[in-house]
């Protein structure tokens, strides 16, 4: 069945779960959340579980549900996540977030997991990952936060699309993990990585943050497309020694093609050790 939550504001803390998971045969339900003010997810339970909104397949046969979040502001911090993963036989659902003000994803949970949004095809799964779409005036990923669509199993990774006036990717978590947006085919995976598309006025990628598409397995890397009406900035090297970057890469022992990086902007600045490249 479906889950629908409507409120002025919604706060989920300390390992709270809102889930429509599928562990049998059949399709999982959808999750629809709408708030006129703030939607906030944060924290980890005493058993180590992160706060999560999820519609996932666990060893099941069927398709995962879709997640739709609408609010003035969405905040994910201290390890909180929104996920539509597939670990069974079937496709993962899509994730769409529409915020009238800000989407802010930041920080690391006490369990060692970073805050983020993801749709992934996990090992031994057969199916495609879901699409992730974020719409807001401002989107910020910081302190190791991530938005990812990877495949480790048999299926294509989903695409990631961000539509915002300003997009900021910055910094790394205390465990050294950089903030980033990525789609990759990992070792033993069979499928293609998804594309990353950012439509914005300005994009800033700093302090080791990353945009990356890659293949480590059997399949093609995705493409990166940045459409900016004003500035695009890649700047600096983080304390972990990694450059702020945009990369499309085909790794050793993988079989697949790399794809292009397309940047359209009024001005493009690549400074202080930052890198844009394909390998």
CSV table of C-alpha atoms in Angstrom, one decimal:
chain,number,residue,atom,x,y,z
A,1,UNK,CA,0.0,0.0,0.0
A,2,UNK,CA,0.9,3.7,-0.3
A,3,UNK,CA,1.9,6.0,2.5
A,4,UNK,CA,0.8,9.6,2.4
A,5,UNK,CA,1.8,12.2,5.0
A,6,UNK,CA,0.5,15.8,4.9
A,7,UNK,CA,1.5,18.3,7.5
A,8,UNK,CA,2.6,21.9,8.2
A,9,UNK,CA,6.1,20.5,9.1
A,10,UNK,CA,7.6,17.0,9.4
A,11,UNK,CA,10.5,16.1,11.7
A,12,UNK,CA,12.0,12.6,11.7
A,13,UNK,CA,14.8,12.0,14.2
A,14,UNK,CA,17.1,9.4,15.8
A,15,UNK,CA,16.6,6.4,13.5
A,16,UNK,CA,12.9,7.0,12.6
A,17,UNK,CA,11.8,5.1,9.5
A,18,UNK,CA,9.0,5.8,7.0
A,19,UNK,CA,9.2,2.9,4.6
A,20,UNK,CA,7.2,1.0,1.9
A,21,UNK,CA,9.5,-1.9,1.4
A,22,UNK,CA,8.9,-5.1,-0.5
A,23,UNK,CA,10.2,-8.4,0.8
A,24,UNK,CA,7.8,-10.8,-1.1
A,25,UNK,CA,6.2,-11.0,-4.5
A,26,UNK,CA,4.5,-7.9,-5.8
A,27,UNK,CA,5.1,-4.2,-6.2
A,28,UNK,CA,5.9,-1.9,-3.2
A,29,UNK,CA,3.8,1.1,-2.5
A,30,UNK,CA,4.6,4.7,-3.1
A,31,UNK,CA,5.5,7.3,-0.4
A,32,UNK,CA,4.1,10.9,-0.8
A,33,UNK,CA,5.1,13.5,1.7
A,34,UNK,CA,3.9,17.1,1.6
A,35,UNK,CA,4.5,19.9,4.1
A,36,UNK,CA,3.8,23.6,3.8
A,37,UNK,CA,7.0,24.4,5.9
A,38,UNK,CA,10.1,22.3,6.7
A,39,UNK,CA,10.8,18.6,6.2
A,40,UNK,CA,13.7,17.6,8.4
A,41,UNK,CA,15.4,14.2,8.7
A,42,UNK,CA,18.3,13.6,11.1
A,43,UNK,CA,20.2,11.3,13.4
A,44,UNK,CA,20.8,7.6,14.2
A,45,UNK,CA,19.1,5.2,16.5
A,46,UNK,CA,20.8,3.4,19.4
A,47,UNK,CA,20.9,0.3,17.2
A,48,UNK,CA,22.9,2.2,14.5
A,49,UNK,CA,20.0,2.6,12.0
A,50,UNK,CA,19.9,5.9,10.2
A,51,UNK,CA,16.7,8.0,9.9
A,52,UNK,CA,15.3,7.1,6.5
A,53,UNK,CA,12.5,7.5,4.0
A,54,UNK,CA,12.7,4.4,1.9
A,55,UNK,CA,10.9,2.3,-0.7
A,56,UNK,CA,13.2,-0.6,-1.3
A,57,UNK,CA,13.2,-4.2,-2.6
A,58,UNK,CA,14.8,-6.8,-0.3
A,59,UNK,CA,15.1,-10.2,-2.0
A,60,UNK,CA,11.7,-9.6,-3.5
A,61,UNK,CA,10.1,-10.0,-7.0
A,62,UNK,CA,8.4,-6.8,-8.1
A,63,UNK,CA,9.1,-3.1,-8.6
A,64,UNK,CA,9.9,-0.7,-5.9
A,65,UNK,CA,7.7,2.3,-5.0
A,66,UNK,CA,8.3,5.9,-5.9
A,67,UNK,CA,9.1,8.7,-3.3
A,68,UNK,CA,7.7,12.2,-3.8
A,69,UNK,CA,8.6,14.9,-1.3
A,70,UNK,CA,7.1,18.4,-1.5
A,71,UNK,CA,7.9,21.2,1.0
A,72,UNK,CA,9.3,24.7,1.5
A,73,UNK,CA,12.6,23.3,2.8
A,74,UNK,CA,14.1,19.8,2.9
A,75,UNK,CA,17.0,19.1,5.4
A,76,UNK,CA,18.9,15.9,5.7
A,77,UNK,CA,21.7,15.8,8.2
A,78,UNK,CA,23.6,13.5,10.7
A,79,UNK,CA,23.4,10.5,8.4
A,80,UNK,CA,19.7,10.7,7.3
A,81,UNK,CA,18.8,9.3,3.9
A,82,UNK,CA,16.1,9.0,1.3
A,83,UNK,CA,16.5,5.8,-0.7
A,84,UNK,CA,14.9,3.5,-3.4
A,85,UNK,CA,17.3,0.6,-3.7
A,86,UNK,CA,16.8,-2.8,-5.3
A,87,UNK,CA,18.2,-5.9,-3.7
A,88,UNK,CA,15.9,-8.3,-5.5
A,89,UNK,CA,14.3,-8.9,-8.9
A,90,UNK,CA,12.7,-5.6,-10.1
A,91,UNK,CA,13.3,-2.0,-10.8
A,92,UNK,CA,13.9,0.6,-8.1
A,93,UNK,CA,11.5,3.5,-7.9
A,94,UNK,CA,12.1,7.1,-8.7
A,95,UNK,CA,12.7,9.9,-6.2
A,96,UNK,CA,11.5,13.5,-6.8
A,97,UNK,CA,12.0,16.4,-4.3
A,98,UNK,CA,10.3,19.7,-4.9
A,99,UNK,CA,11.2,22.5,-2.5
A,100,UNK,CA,10.1,26.1,-2.8
A,101,UNK,CA,13.1,27.3,-0.9
A,102,UNK,CA,16.1,25.1,-0.1
A,103,UNK,CA,17.3,21.5,-0.3
A,104,UNK,CA,20.2,21.1,2.2
A,105,UNK,CA,22.0,17.7,2.7
A,106,UNK,CA,24.9,17.6,5.1
A,107,UNK,CA,27.0,15.7,7.6
A,108,UNK,CA,27.9,12.3,8.9
A,109,UNK,CA,25.9,10.1,11.3
A,110,UNK,CA,27.3,8.5,14.4
A,111,UNK,CA,27.1,5.1,12.5
A,112,UNK,CA,29.6,6.4,9.9
A,113,UNK,CA,27.2,6.9,7.1
A,114,UNK,CA,26.8,10.2,5.4
A,115,UNK,CA,23.5,12.0,4.7
A,116,UNK,CA,22.2,11.5,1.2
A,117,UNK,CA,19.7,10.6,-1.5
A,118,UNK,CA,20.2,7.4,-3.4
A,119,UNK,CA,18.7,4.8,-5.8
A,120,UNK,CA,21.1,1.9,-6.3
A,121,UNK,CA,21.1,-1.6,-7.8
A,122,UNK,CA,22.9,-3.7,-5.2
A,123,UNK,CA,24.9,-7.0,-5.8
A,124,UNK,CA,22.9,-10.0,-6.9
A,125,UNK,CA,20.0,-7.7,-7.8
A,126,UNK,CA,18.4,-7.8,-11.3
A,127,UNK,CA,16.7,-4.6,-12.3
A,128,UNK,CA,17.2,-0.9,-13.0
A,129,UNK,CA,17.8,1.9,-10.6
A,130,UNK,CA,15.4,4.8,-10.3
A,131,UNK,CA,15.7,8.4,-11.4
A,132,UNK,CA,16.5,11.1,-8.9
A,133,UNK,CA,15.1,14.7,-9.6
A,134,UNK,CA,15.7,17.6,-7.3
A,135,UNK,CA,13.9,20.9,-7.9
A,136,UNK,CA,14.6,24.0,-5.7
A,137,UNK,CA,15.9,27.5,-5.8
A,138,UNK,CA,19.0,26.4,-3.8
A,139,UNK,CA,20.5,22.9,-3.5
A,140,UNK,CA,23.5,22.4,-1.1
A,141,UNK,CA,25.5,19.3,-0.4
A,142,UNK,CA,28.2,19.7,2.3
A,143,UNK,CA,30.4,17.8,4.8
A,144,UNK,CA,30.4,14.5,2.8
A,145,UNK,CA,26.8,14.5,1.7
A,146,UNK,CA,26.0,12.7,-1.5
A,147,UNK,CA,23.4,12.0,-4.2
A,148,UNK,CA,24.1,8.8,-6.0
A,149,UNK,CA,22.7,6.3,-8.5
A,150,UNK,CA,25.0,3.3,-8.8
A,151,UNK,CA,24.7,-0.2,-10.0
A,152,UNK,CA,26.5,-3.2,-8.3
A,153,UNK,CA,24.3,-5.8,-9.9
A,154,UNK,CA,22.6,-6.6,-13.2
A,155,UNK,CA,20.8,-3.4,-14.4
A,156,UNK,CA,21.3,0.2,-15.4
A,157,UNK,CA,21.8,2.9,-12.8
A,158,UNK,CA,19.3,5.7,-12.8
A,159,UNK,CA,19.9,9.3,-13.9
A,160,UNK,CA,20.3,12.3,-11.6
A,161,UNK,CA,18.8,15.7,-12.5
A,162,UNK,CA,19.0,18.9,-10.5
A,163,UNK,CA,17.1,22.1,-11.4
A,164,UNK,CA,18.0,25.0,-9.2
A,165,UNK,CA,19.0,28.7,-9.3
A,166,UNK,CA,22.1,27.9,-7.2
A,167,UNK,CA,23.9,24.6,-6.6
A,168,UNK,CA,26.7,24.3,-4.0
A,169,UNK,CA,28.9,21.1,-3.5
A,170,UNK,CA,31.4,21.6,-0.7
A,171,UNK,CA,33.6,19.9,1.8
A,172,UNK,CA,34.2,16.5,3.3
A,173,UNK,CA,33.0,14.6,6.3
A,174,UNK,CA,35.2,13.8,9.3
A,175,UNK,CA,35.9,10.3,7.8
A,176,UNK,CA,37.4,12.0,4.7
A,177,UNK,CA,34.6,11.3,2.4
A,178,UNK,CA,33.9,14.1,-0.1
A,179,UNK,CA,30.6,15.6,-0.9
A,180,UNK,CA,29.4,14.5,-4.4
A,181,UNK,CA,26.9,13.6,-7.0
A,182,UNK,CA,27.7,10.4,-8.8
A,183,UNK,CA,26.6,7.5,-11.0
A,184,UNK,CA,28.8,4.4,-11.6
A,185,UNK,CA,29.0,0.8,-12.6
A,186,UNK,CA,31.0,-1.0,-9.9
A,187,UNK,CA,33.0,-4.2,-10.1
A,188,UNK,CA,30.9,-7.2,-11.0
A,189,UNK,CA,28.1,-4.9,-12.1
A,190,UNK,CA,26.5,-5.3,-15.5
A,191,UNK,CA,24.7,-2.3,-16.9
A,192,UNK,CA,25.2,1.3,-17.8
A,193,UNK,CA,25.8,4.2,-15.4
A,194,UNK,CA,23.2,7.0,-15.4
A,195,UNK,CA,23.7,10.6,-16.7
A,196,UNK,CA,24.0,13.6,-14.4
A,197,UNK,CA,22.3,16.8,-15.6
A,198,UNK,CA,22.4,20.1,-13.7
A,199,UNK,CA,20.4,23.1,-14.9
A,200,UNK,CA,21.2,26.2,-12.9
A,201,UNK,CA,22.2,29.8,-12.8
A,202,UNK,CA,25.4,29.1,-10.9
A,203,UNK,CA,27.3,25.9,-9.8
A,204,UNK,CA,30.1,25.9,-7.2
A,205,UNK,CA,32.2,22.8,-6.5
A,206,UNK,CA,34.8,23.3,-3.8
A,207,UNK,CA,36.9,21.7,-1.1
A,208,UNK,CA,37.3,18.2,-2.8
A,209,UNK,CA,33.6,17.9,-3.8
A,210,UNK,CA,32.9,15.9,-6.9
A,211,UNK,CA,30.7,15.2,-9.9
A,212,UNK,CA,31.6,11.8,-11.2
A,213,UNK,CA,30.4,9.1,-13.6
A,214,UNK,CA,32.5,5.9,-14.0
A,215,UNK,CA,32.5,2.3,-14.9
A,216,UNK,CA,34.5,-0.3,-12.9
A,217,UNK,CA,32.5,-3.3,-14.3
A,218,UNK,CA,30.7,-4.2,-17.5
A,219,UNK,CA,28.9,-1.2,-18.9
A,220,UNK,CA,29.3,2.4,-20.1
A,221,UNK,CA,30.0,5.3,-17.8
A,222,UNK,CA,27.4,8.0,-17.9
A,223,UNK,CA,27.7,11.6,-19.1
A,224,UNK,CA,27.8,14.9,-17.2
A,225,UNK,CA,25.9,17.9,-18.5
A,226,UNK,CA,26.0,21.3,-16.8
A,227,UNK,CA,23.8,24.1,-18.2
A,228,UNK,CA,24.5,27.3,-16.3
A,229,UNK,CA,23.3,30.8,-17.3
A,230,UNK,CA,26.0,32.4,-15.1
A,231,UNK,CA,29.0,31.0,-13.4
A,232,UNK,CA,30.5,27.5,-12.9
A,233,UNK,CA,33.3,27.3,-10.4
A,234,UNK,CA,35.6,24.3,-9.5
A,235,UNK,CA,38.0,25.3,-6.8
A,236,UNK,CA,40.6,23.8,-4.4
A,237,UNK,CA,41.9,20.6,-2.9
A,238,UNK,CA,40.4,19.2,0.3
A,239,UNK,CA,42.2,18.1,3.4
A,240,UNK,CA,41.9,14.5,2.1
A,241,UNK,CA,44.2,15.5,-0.8
A,242,UNK,CA,41.5,15.2,-3.4
A,243,UNK,CA,40.8,17.9,-6.0
A,244,UNK,CA,37.4,19.4,-6.5
A,245,UNK,CA,36.4,17.8,-9.7
A,246,UNK,CA,34.2,16.6,-12.5
A,247,UNK,CA,35.2,13.2,-13.9
A,248,UNK,CA,34.1,10.6,-16.4
A,249,UNK,CA,36.3,7.5,-16.2
A,250,UNK,CA,36.7,4.0,-17.5
A,251,UNK,CA,38.7,2.1,-14.9
A,252,UNK,CA,41.2,-0.8,-15.4
A,253,UNK,CA,39.6,-4.2,-16.1
A,254,UNK,CA,36.2,-2.7,-16.9
A,255,UNK,CA,34.5,-3.1,-20.3
A,256,UNK,CA,32.6,-0.1,-21.5
A,257,UNK,CA,32.9,3.3,-23.0
A,258,UNK,CA,33.4,6.6,-21.2
A,259,UNK,CA,31.0,9.5,-22.0
A,260,UNK,CA,31.4,13.2,-22.4
A,261,UNK,CA,31.4,16.1,-20.0
A,262,UNK,CA,29.4,19.1,-21.4
A,263,UNK,CA,29.6,22.5,-19.7
A,264,UNK,CA,27.7,25.5,-20.9
A,265,UNK,CA,28.2,28.7,-18.9
A,266,UNK,CA,28.7,32.4,-19.0
A,267,UNK,CA,32.1,31.9,-17.2
A,268,UNK,CA,34.0,28.8,-16.1
A,269,UNK,CA,36.7,28.9,-13.4
A,270,UNK,CA,38.9,26.0,-12.6
A,271,UNK,CA,41.2,27.1,-9.8
A,272,UNK,CA,43.7,26.0,-7.1
A,273,UNK,CA,44.2,22.3,-8.1
A,274,UNK,CA,40.6,21.6,-9.2
A,275,UNK,CA,40.3,19.2,-12.2
A,276,UNK,CA,37.8,18.5,-15.0
A,277,UNK,CA,38.7,15.4,-17.0
A,278,UNK,CA,38.0,12.1,-18.7
A,279,UNK,CA,40.1,9.0,-18.5
